[in-house]
Amino acid sequence: MAHTSPPIMVNSCTGKMGHATAEAVVRAGLQLVPLSFTGASEAVAVGNVGVAGIPVELIAPEERQAAMQRVKADYPGLVLIDFTLPSVVNDNVEFYAHNGVPFVVGTTGGDREKLLADAQSGGCYAVIAPQMGKQVVAFQAAMEILAENFPGAFSGYKLEVTESHQRQKADTSGTAKAIVGSFAKLGTPIQEADIRKVRDASTQVEKMGVPEQHLGGHAFHTYRLSSPDGDVEFVFQHNVCGRTIYAEGTVDAALFLAKKIAEKSEKKIFDMIDVLREGAMR
Ligand SMILES: NC(=O)C1=CN([C@@H]2O[C@H](COP(=O)(O)OP(=O)(O)OC[C@H]3O[C@@H](n4cnc5c(N)ncnc54)[C@H](O)[C@@H]3O)[C@@H](O)[C@H]2O)C=CC1
Ligand SMILES: O=C(O)C1=N[C@H](C(=O)O)C[C@H](O)C1
């Protein structure tokens, strides 16, 4: 059954992004499925988590198949959202595809080619993107348009990329990796290992200006291009505090997917630039 106001299940509501997104689902007036897949230890230790006053039951990995059957039966038109960890995202996507449910993946890292291949072979509708924040997606799209239109425009320039995130972030920013892909087309290729990752609080507060209250959740990105003689410099920067911009964009992605399902769209796999292009971001 196709729903344009789908019930939404968020995995995992125990995490920072999952919790913020579940709250955004409720704020948008959508039905939050009161179950959430999580890591085995949280499911046992915590049992359930409150989201805007709704008790959400936590499901350990070994119980997720039985829970999925229950959720599919009880919530027709369901859309899943995944904000988990780079180490589990491939296994989760395989599971969603195997169960034939549409899904939005904001989780970064993992094997991205496999992720797309599994989504495609499952025949599911999906939005997969390392960046859900509307204005940052617009910046990402602008860099890609620049690269497509003016390939090599910055050949010979030096590119330096710095990304700062909360200490617990395991991987290199997926957004930075995507934007580095556009810079490569512009003539300034660098390796993922060349992206400078900042995770220590003193550098973040004292050198980068991250507000202390956002040490636990921020994303400060700087892309600096310098000409060979040092006479010309370009600096692109996007600094985000908190999780709201991503949570709201993720709800937009889920609504967009439900619309695509209702329209029986032939194209099934999307990214956030597709969502933005259709004017589907509030
Ligand atoms: N696309 C976007 O715009 C954004 C993406 N992210 C990405 O989202 C991901 C999550 O970020 P945070 O919420 O900050 O991390 P977090 O560490 O706060 O949360 C991760 C959650 O995953 C849960 N988990 C572990 N194993 C699981 C399993 N097998 N099944 C289900 N859940 C499991 C953990 O219990 C934890 O609650 C990261 O990859 C991050 O880069 C974060 C912000 C924005
Ligand atoms: O983990 C985060 O916080 C973020 N992850 C995404 C990424 O890896 O690019 C998006 C944003 O940077 C926040």
Short mmCIF file of C-alpha atoms and ligand atoms in Angstrom, two decimals, residues 11-12 14-18 37-39 42 61 83-86 88 92 106-108 129-133 166 169 171 243 246, ligand 1:
data_model
loop_
_atom_site.label_atom_id
_atom_site.label_comp_id
_atom_site.label_asym_id
_atom_site.label_seq_id
_atom_site.Cartn_x
_atom_site.Cartn_y
_atom_site.Cartn_z
CA ASN A 11 17.04 2.99 13.60
CA SER A 12 18.53 3.76 16.02
CA THR A 14 19.41 5.47 20.97
CA GLY A 15 21.89 7.45 18.85
CA LYS A 16 22.21 11.22 18.51
CA MET A 17 20.94 11.42 14.92
CA GLY A 18 18.32 8.70 15.33
CA PHE A 37 16.70 -1.55 16.06
CA THR A 38 19.78 -0.92 18.12
CA GLY A 39 23.06 -2.49 19.22
CA GLU A 42 21.73 -1.00 24.44
CA PRO A 61 20.02 -7.47 16.17
CA PHE A 83 21.29 6.46 11.41
CA THR A 84 23.52 3.81 12.91
CA LEU A 85 27.25 3.20 12.51
CA PRO A 86 29.67 2.74 9.59
CA VAL A 88 26.83 -1.97 10.72
CA ASN A 92 21.39 -3.17 7.93
CA GLY A 106 21.96 8.88 6.47
CA THR A 107 24.64 6.70 8.02
CA THR A 108 28.04 7.34 6.51
CA ALA A 129 23.18 10.30 1.22
CA PRO A 130 26.00 11.37 3.53
CA GLN A 131 24.44 14.81 3.98
CA MET A 132 20.77 15.59 4.75
CA GLY A 133 20.91 19.31 5.61
CA GLN A 166 32.32 15.22 17.84
CA LYS A 169 32.65 10.12 15.10
CA ASP A 171 34.85 7.78 10.09
CA ARG A 243 21.50 17.90 14.61
CA TYR A 246 19.92 16.89 9.25
N1 LIG B 1 23.59 12.08 6.46
C1 LIG B 1 23.69 13.06 7.36
O1 LIG B 1 23.27 14.21 7.13
C2 LIG B 1 24.30 12.78 8.67
C3 LIG B 1 24.88 11.56 8.90
N2 LIG B 1 25.36 11.25 10.13
C4 LIG B 1 25.86 9.88 10.26
O2 LIG B 1 24.91 9.12 11.01
C5 LIG B 1 25.58 8.07 11.69
C6 LIG B 1 25.15 8.07 13.14
O3 LIG B 1 25.64 9.23 13.79
P1 LIG B 1 25.32 9.51 15.34
O4 LIG B 1 23.85 9.43 15.58
O5 LIG B 1 26.04 10.75 15.68
O6 LIG B 1 26.03 8.25 16.04
P2 LIG B 1 25.72 7.62 17.46
O7 LIG B 1 26.95 6.89 17.87
O8 LIG B 1 25.17 8.65 18.39
O9 LIG B 1 24.55 6.57 17.17
C7 LIG B 1 24.71 5.35 16.54
C8 LIG B 1 23.67 4.38 17.08
O10 LIG B 1 23.69 3.16 16.32
C9 LIG B 1 23.32 2.13 17.21
N3 LIG B 1 23.67 0.80 16.71
C10 LIG B 1 24.82 0.12 16.86
N4 LIG B 1 24.74 -1.08 16.26
C11 LIG B 1 23.50 -1.16 15.72
C12 LIG B 1 22.82 -2.15 14.96
N5 LIG B 1 23.40 -3.30 14.64
N6 LIG B 1 21.56 -1.89 14.54
C13 LIG B 1 20.97 -0.72 14.85
N7 LIG B 1 21.57 0.26 15.58
C14 LIG B 1 22.83 0.04 15.99
C15 LIG B 1 24.07 2.48 18.49
O11 LIG B 1 23.46 1.84 19.56
C16 LIG B 1 23.91 3.99 18.54
O12 LIG B 1 22.78 4.34 19.30
C17 LIG B 1 27.08 8.29 11.43
O13 LIG B 1 27.48 7.49 10.33
C18 LIG B 1 27.14 9.77 11.04
O14 LIG B 1 28.24 10.09 10.23
C19 LIG B 1 25.32 12.12 11.17
C20 LIG B 1 24.79 13.37 10.99
C21 LIG B 1 24.24 13.80 9.74
#
